[in-house]
Amino acid sequence: MARVLPAMADILVVGATGTTGRRVAAGLRDRGVRPRLASRRPRDGHVRFAWSDRSTYAAALRGVDTVYLIAPPAELDAATLAADFLSAGDLRRVVVLGSSAVPDLAGVPGLVKEKVPEWAVLRPSWFMQNFTGDHPVARGVRAGEIVTATGDGRLGFVDARDIAAVAVRALTSDEPPNTEYVLTGPETLSYADAAAIIAAATGRPVRHRPVGVAELVDLLTAELPPAYAQMLAALDTRIQAGHEDYVTSTIEQVTGRPPRDFRSFVAEELR
């Protein structure tokens, strides 16, 4: 059962302009809630919040007892920053975005569970939205070639809208969630499968080119810090080894409807 929330709820959405944050904010507004929105470049009523500027923490958290939290970027001292952030307010509930592949992403989910009485950890598979926008995979789609070190490995791509729907339930539920939600789409696909689906839907040639880890790291370091590139390449090896080849029923259990499938996503977003 969902809590009856006032129109001005004490809910802060960190990363409110991001892939999941803006969808969480929209989902809360659909429930009649006006969340406080935080972003690095505040506009349209957003409060300024930057992980690199601790002076923004207290102001963003003033009067707030519930937070949708996206961990600091990987190149920062994520655990220390997150600990300082959690200590800057009087928080009752935090829903934190994690990863299916990394159970305690940068130590942040563990901190949340330790320091906040009511919590939820979202652990989604890879986003379907990686195939759109400015993500390297999306740029590969536009160039006609997706390059990964995943081989024939499969994973349960998940729509960010479904992640956000689970987040909204966790933020507004009457009972404390105090659990981890592993979130996937309804099927597993390889990148070759995904490329074929996109090509069939758009009429444009798209293929998957598998490469070795070292080559992928070289490609990624052209635009990412070396340590982050190494981490992303290591995740590809997990996919290749089959560690992400599973689906869960969590989204349907939480929201009451099945997760969106990749073909529907492509038809809506890439045509």
Short mmCIF file of C-alpha atoms in Angstrom, two decimals:
data_model
loop_
_atom_site.label_atom_id
_atom_site.label_comp_id
_atom_site.label_asym_id
_atom_site.label_seq_id
_atom_site.Cartn_x
_atom_site.Cartn_y
_atom_site.Cartn_z
CA MET A 1 0.00 0.00 0.00
CA ALA A 2 1.28 3.49 -0.83
CA ARG A 3 1.55 6.23 1.73
CA VAL A 4 -0.83 9.17 1.44
CA LEU A 5 1.63 11.93 0.62
CA PRO A 6 1.11 15.68 0.80
CA ALA A 7 1.40 17.70 -2.40
CA MET A 8 4.73 19.03 -1.14
CA ALA A 9 6.47 15.86 -0.04
CA ASP A 10 9.80 15.70 1.72
CA ILE A 11 11.39 13.73 -1.13
CA LEU A 12 14.63 14.78 -2.79
CA VAL A 13 15.56 13.42 -6.23
CA VAL A 14 19.32 13.55 -6.79
CA GLY A 15 20.35 13.61 -10.44
CA ALA A 16 16.94 14.91 -11.40
CA THR A 17 17.91 15.52 -15.03
CA GLY A 18 19.47 12.06 -15.51
CA THR A 19 18.19 8.89 -17.13
CA THR A 20 16.39 7.54 -14.07
CA GLY A 21 16.13 10.71 -11.97
CA ARG A 22 13.87 12.61 -14.36
CA ARG A 23 11.64 9.57 -14.72
CA VAL A 24 11.43 9.15 -10.94
CA ALA A 25 10.49 12.83 -10.64
CA ALA A 26 7.78 12.39 -13.28
CA GLY A 27 6.44 9.31 -11.52
CA LEU A 28 6.21 11.16 -8.21
CA ARG A 29 4.40 14.06 -9.87
CA ASP A 30 1.94 11.57 -11.36
CA ARG A 31 1.13 10.62 -7.78
CA GLY A 32 0.41 14.24 -6.92
CA VAL A 33 3.78 14.74 -5.25
CA ARG A 34 6.07 17.68 -6.01
CA PRO A 35 9.54 16.37 -5.18
CA ARG A 36 12.54 18.58 -4.60
CA LEU A 37 14.80 18.23 -7.64
CA ALA A 38 18.57 18.50 -7.36
CA SER A 39 21.06 18.90 -10.18
CA ARG A 40 24.48 20.40 -10.83
CA ARG A 41 23.05 23.15 -13.03
CA PRO A 42 19.82 24.14 -11.33
CA ARG A 43 16.94 25.36 -13.46
CA ASP A 44 13.16 25.36 -13.32
CA GLY A 45 13.12 25.33 -9.54
CA HIS A 46 15.89 22.77 -9.06
CA VAL A 47 18.21 23.14 -6.10
CA ARG A 48 21.92 23.10 -6.81
CA PHE A 49 23.66 19.91 -5.82
CA ALA A 50 27.14 18.75 -6.78
CA TRP A 51 28.98 15.82 -5.25
CA SER A 52 32.22 17.74 -5.60
CA ASP A 53 30.85 20.65 -3.51
CA ARG A 54 29.96 19.54 0.01
CA SER A 55 28.53 22.97 0.75
CA THR A 56 25.50 22.03 -1.40
CA TYR A 57 24.56 18.97 0.67
CA ALA A 58 22.79 20.55 3.65
CA ALA A 59 20.74 22.98 1.57
CA ALA A 60 19.52 20.21 -0.71
CA LEU A 61 18.55 18.07 2.29
CA ARG A 62 16.92 20.80 4.38
CA GLY A 63 13.46 19.60 5.42
CA VAL A 64 13.87 16.33 3.50
CA ASP A 65 13.49 12.87 5.01
CA THR A 66 13.38 10.73 1.84
CA VAL A 67 15.91 10.63 -1.02
CA TYR A 68 16.30 9.00 -4.40
CA LEU A 69 20.08 8.70 -4.55
CA ILE A 70 22.44 8.09 -7.43
CA ALA A 71 25.97 7.31 -6.31
CA PRO A 72 28.78 9.78 -7.02
CA PRO A 73 30.68 9.28 -10.29
CA ALA A 74 33.17 6.42 -10.22
CA GLU A 75 36.23 8.64 -10.46
CA LEU A 76 35.38 10.38 -7.17
CA ASP A 77 35.81 9.08 -3.62
CA ALA A 78 32.26 7.80 -3.68
CA ALA A 79 32.02 6.20 -0.25
CA THR A 80 33.40 9.21 1.61
CA LEU A 81 31.21 11.65 -0.28
CA ALA A 82 28.11 9.52 0.23
CA ALA A 83 28.84 9.22 3.96
CA ASP A 84 29.15 13.00 4.25
CA PHE A 85 25.92 13.47 2.30
CA LEU A 86 23.95 11.03 4.47
CA SER A 87 25.26 12.78 7.58
CA ALA A 88 24.19 16.22 6.33
CA GLY A 89 20.47 15.57 6.85
CA ASP A 90 17.98 13.73 9.05
CA LEU A 91 16.98 10.98 6.67
CA ARG A 92 14.35 8.33 7.22
CA ARG A 93 14.33 6.59 3.83
CA VAL A 94 16.82 6.37 0.95
CA VAL A 95 16.34 4.53 -2.33
CA VAL A 96 19.73 4.15 -3.98
CA LEU A 97 20.49 3.19 -7.57
CA GLY A 98 23.06 0.43 -7.77
CA SER A 99 23.95 -2.25 -10.32
CA SER A 100 23.11 -5.89 -10.96
CA ALA A 101 26.76 -6.62 -11.69
CA VAL A 102 28.26 -4.80 -8.67
CA PRO A 103 26.25 -5.57 -5.51
CA ASP A 104 27.82 -2.81 -3.38
CA LEU A 105 28.57 -0.19 -6.05
CA ALA A 106 31.42 2.00 -4.74
CA GLY A 107 30.36 1.07 -1.20
CA VAL A 108 27.34 3.37 -1.36
CA PRO A 109 24.49 0.81 -0.98
CA GLY A 110 26.21 -0.62 2.08
CA LEU A 111 26.46 2.83 3.64
CA VAL A 112 22.78 3.50 3.00
CA LYS A 113 21.76 0.22 4.65
CA GLU A 114 23.99 1.00 7.62
CA LYS A 115 23.01 4.62 8.21
CA VAL A 116 19.34 4.93 7.19
CA PRO A 117 16.50 3.07 8.95
CA GLU A 118 14.39 2.61 5.80
CA TRP A 119 16.11 1.81 2.52
CA ALA A 120 15.95 0.11 -0.84
CA VAL A 121 18.73 -0.75 -3.26
CA LEU A 122 17.83 -0.91 -6.95
CA ARG A 123 20.14 -3.26 -8.85
CA PRO A 124 19.18 -2.98 -12.52
CA SER A 125 20.75 -4.73 -15.47
CA TRP A 126 22.08 -2.61 -18.34
CA PHE A 127 19.72 0.17 -19.45
CA MET A 128 17.89 -0.03 -22.76
CA GLN A 129 18.49 3.73 -22.89
CA ASN A 130 22.19 2.99 -23.48
CA PHE A 131 21.13 2.50 -27.10
CA THR A 132 19.98 6.13 -27.32
CA GLY A 133 21.44 9.54 -26.52
CA ASP A 134 25.17 10.05 -26.06
CA HIS A 135 26.14 6.67 -24.62
CA PRO A 136 29.03 4.91 -26.45
CA VAL A 137 26.66 2.09 -27.43
CA ALA A 138 24.23 4.63 -28.88
CA ARG A 139 27.00 6.24 -30.88
CA GLY A 140 27.86 2.78 -32.15
CA VAL A 141 24.26 2.24 -33.22
CA ARG A 142 24.35 5.46 -35.21
CA ALA A 143 27.67 4.48 -36.77
CA GLY A 144 26.35 1.01 -37.61
CA GLU A 145 28.70 -0.92 -35.31
CA ILE A 146 28.41 -1.70 -31.59
CA VAL A 147 31.78 -2.65 -30.12
CA THR A 148 31.97 -4.64 -26.86
CA ALA A 149 34.05 -7.33 -25.17
CA THR A 150 30.91 -9.32 -24.26
CA GLY A 151 31.28 -11.96 -26.99
CA ASP A 152 28.04 -13.95 -27.23
CA GLY A 153 27.13 -13.19 -23.62
CA ARG A 154 23.53 -12.27 -22.88
CA LEU A 155 21.95 -9.86 -20.42
CA GLY A 156 18.50 -8.67 -19.40
CA PHE A 157 18.40 -5.12 -20.74
CA VAL A 158 15.88 -3.08 -18.71
CA ASP A 159 13.95 0.09 -19.54
CA ALA A 160 14.73 3.06 -17.27
CA ARG A 161 11.00 3.74 -17.06
CA ASP A 162 10.54 0.42 -15.28
CA ILE A 163 13.44 1.16 -12.94
CA ALA A 164 11.82 4.49 -12.09
CA ALA A 165 8.45 2.85 -11.48
CA VAL A 166 10.02 0.55 -8.90
CA ALA A 167 11.85 3.50 -7.34
CA VAL A 168 8.61 5.47 -6.97
CA ARG A 169 6.96 2.51 -5.22
CA ALA A 170 9.95 2.18 -2.90
CA LEU A 171 9.95 5.90 -2.11
CA THR A 172 6.23 6.08 -1.34
CA SER A 173 5.31 2.66 0.07
CA ASP A 174 3.67 2.55 3.47
CA GLU A 175 5.98 -0.20 4.71
CA PRO A 176 9.76 0.26 4.70
CA PRO A 177 11.16 -1.70 1.73
CA ASN A 178 14.47 -2.64 3.39
CA THR A 179 15.38 -4.91 0.50
CA GLU A 180 17.33 -5.09 -2.73
CA TYR A 181 15.49 -5.18 -6.07
CA VAL A 182 17.32 -6.93 -8.93
CA LEU A 183 15.70 -5.51 -12.07
CA THR A 184 15.79 -6.93 -15.59
CA GLY A 185 13.75 -6.91 -18.74
CA PRO A 186 11.65 -9.94 -19.69
CA GLU A 187 14.35 -11.70 -21.75
CA THR A 188 18.09 -11.88 -22.17
CA LEU A 189 19.75 -10.75 -25.38
CA SER A 190 23.30 -10.59 -26.68
CA TYR A 191 24.54 -7.40 -28.29
CA ALA A 192 24.35 -9.23 -31.62
CA ASP A 193 20.67 -9.93 -30.91
CA ALA A 194 20.09 -6.28 -30.00
CA ALA A 195 21.85 -5.08 -33.15
CA ALA A 196 19.72 -7.38 -35.31
CA ILE A 197 16.51 -6.12 -33.68
CA ILE A 198 17.53 -2.50 -34.24
CA ALA A 199 18.51 -3.15 -37.86
CA ALA A 200 15.21 -4.88 -38.59
CA ALA A 201 13.17 -2.09 -36.99
CA THR A 202 15.04 0.85 -38.50
CA GLY A 203 16.10 -0.51 -41.87
CA ARG A 204 19.64 0.68 -41.15
CA PRO A 205 22.63 -1.70 -40.95
CA VAL A 206 23.80 -2.27 -37.39
CA ARG A 207 26.12 -5.05 -36.27
CA HIS A 208 27.98 -6.12 -33.16
CA ARG A 209 31.78 -6.32 -33.35
CA PRO A 210 33.25 -8.32 -30.47
CA VAL A 211 36.75 -7.34 -29.37
CA GLY A 212 39.18 -8.34 -26.66
CA VAL A 213 39.37 -6.58 -23.32
CA ALA A 214 42.63 -4.78 -24.09
CA GLU A 215 41.25 -3.33 -27.32
CA LEU A 216 38.08 -2.22 -25.58
CA VAL A 217 40.07 -0.48 -22.84
CA ASP A 218 42.08 1.36 -25.49
CA LEU A 219 38.89 2.51 -27.19
CA LEU A 220 37.26 3.62 -23.94
CA THR A 221 40.27 5.52 -22.61
CA ALA A 222 39.92 7.92 -25.52
CA GLU A 223 37.03 9.49 -23.60
CA LEU A 224 37.08 8.02 -20.07
CA PRO A 225 39.58 7.89 -17.19
CA PRO A 226 41.73 4.73 -17.47
CA ALA A 227 40.51 3.21 -14.20
CA TYR A 228 36.88 3.68 -15.22
CA ALA A 229 37.58 2.19 -18.66
CA GLN A 230 39.16 -0.85 -16.99
CA MET A 231 36.12 -1.27 -14.77
CA LEU A 232 33.69 -1.11 -17.71
CA ALA A 233 35.75 -3.62 -19.68
CA ALA A 234 35.75 -5.96 -16.68
CA LEU A 235 31.96 -5.81 -16.62
CA ASP A 236 31.94 -6.93 -20.25
CA THR A 237 33.92 -10.01 -19.26
CA ARG A 238 31.23 -10.84 -16.67
CA ILE A 239 28.62 -10.71 -19.42
CA GLN A 240 30.75 -12.89 -21.68
CA ALA A 241 31.08 -15.44 -18.86
CA GLY A 242 27.28 -15.62 -18.47
CA HIS A 243 26.95 -13.87 -15.10
CA GLU A 244 24.19 -11.55 -16.38
CA ASP A 245 22.23 -14.18 -18.33
CA TYR A 246 19.09 -14.24 -16.17
CA VAL A 247 15.77 -12.48 -15.74
CA THR A 248 13.78 -11.63 -12.63
CA SER A 249 10.08 -11.06 -12.02
CA THR A 250 10.74 -8.15 -9.65
CA ILE A 251 9.32 -5.37 -11.83
CA GLU A 252 6.00 -7.15 -12.28
CA GLN A 253 5.85 -8.08 -8.61
CA VAL A 254 6.40 -4.49 -7.51
CA THR A 255 4.45 -2.56 -10.16
CA GLY A 256 1.77 -5.06 -11.16
CA ARG A 257 2.75 -5.03 -14.83
CA PRO A 258 5.42 -6.82 -16.85
CA PRO A 259 8.63 -5.02 -17.82
CA ARG A 260 8.91 -3.55 -21.30
CA ASP A 261 10.65 -5.71 -23.87
CA PHE A 262 13.50 -4.57 -26.08
CA ARG A 263 11.56 -4.75 -29.35
CA SER A 264 8.90 -2.41 -27.97
CA PHE A 265 11.60 -0.05 -26.75
CA VAL A 266 13.27 0.04 -30.16
CA ALA A 267 9.95 0.61 -31.92
CA GLU A 268 9.22 3.58 -29.64
CA GLU A 269 12.68 5.14 -29.36
CA LEU A 270 14.80 4.32 -32.41
CA ARG A 271 12.54 4.40 -35.46
#
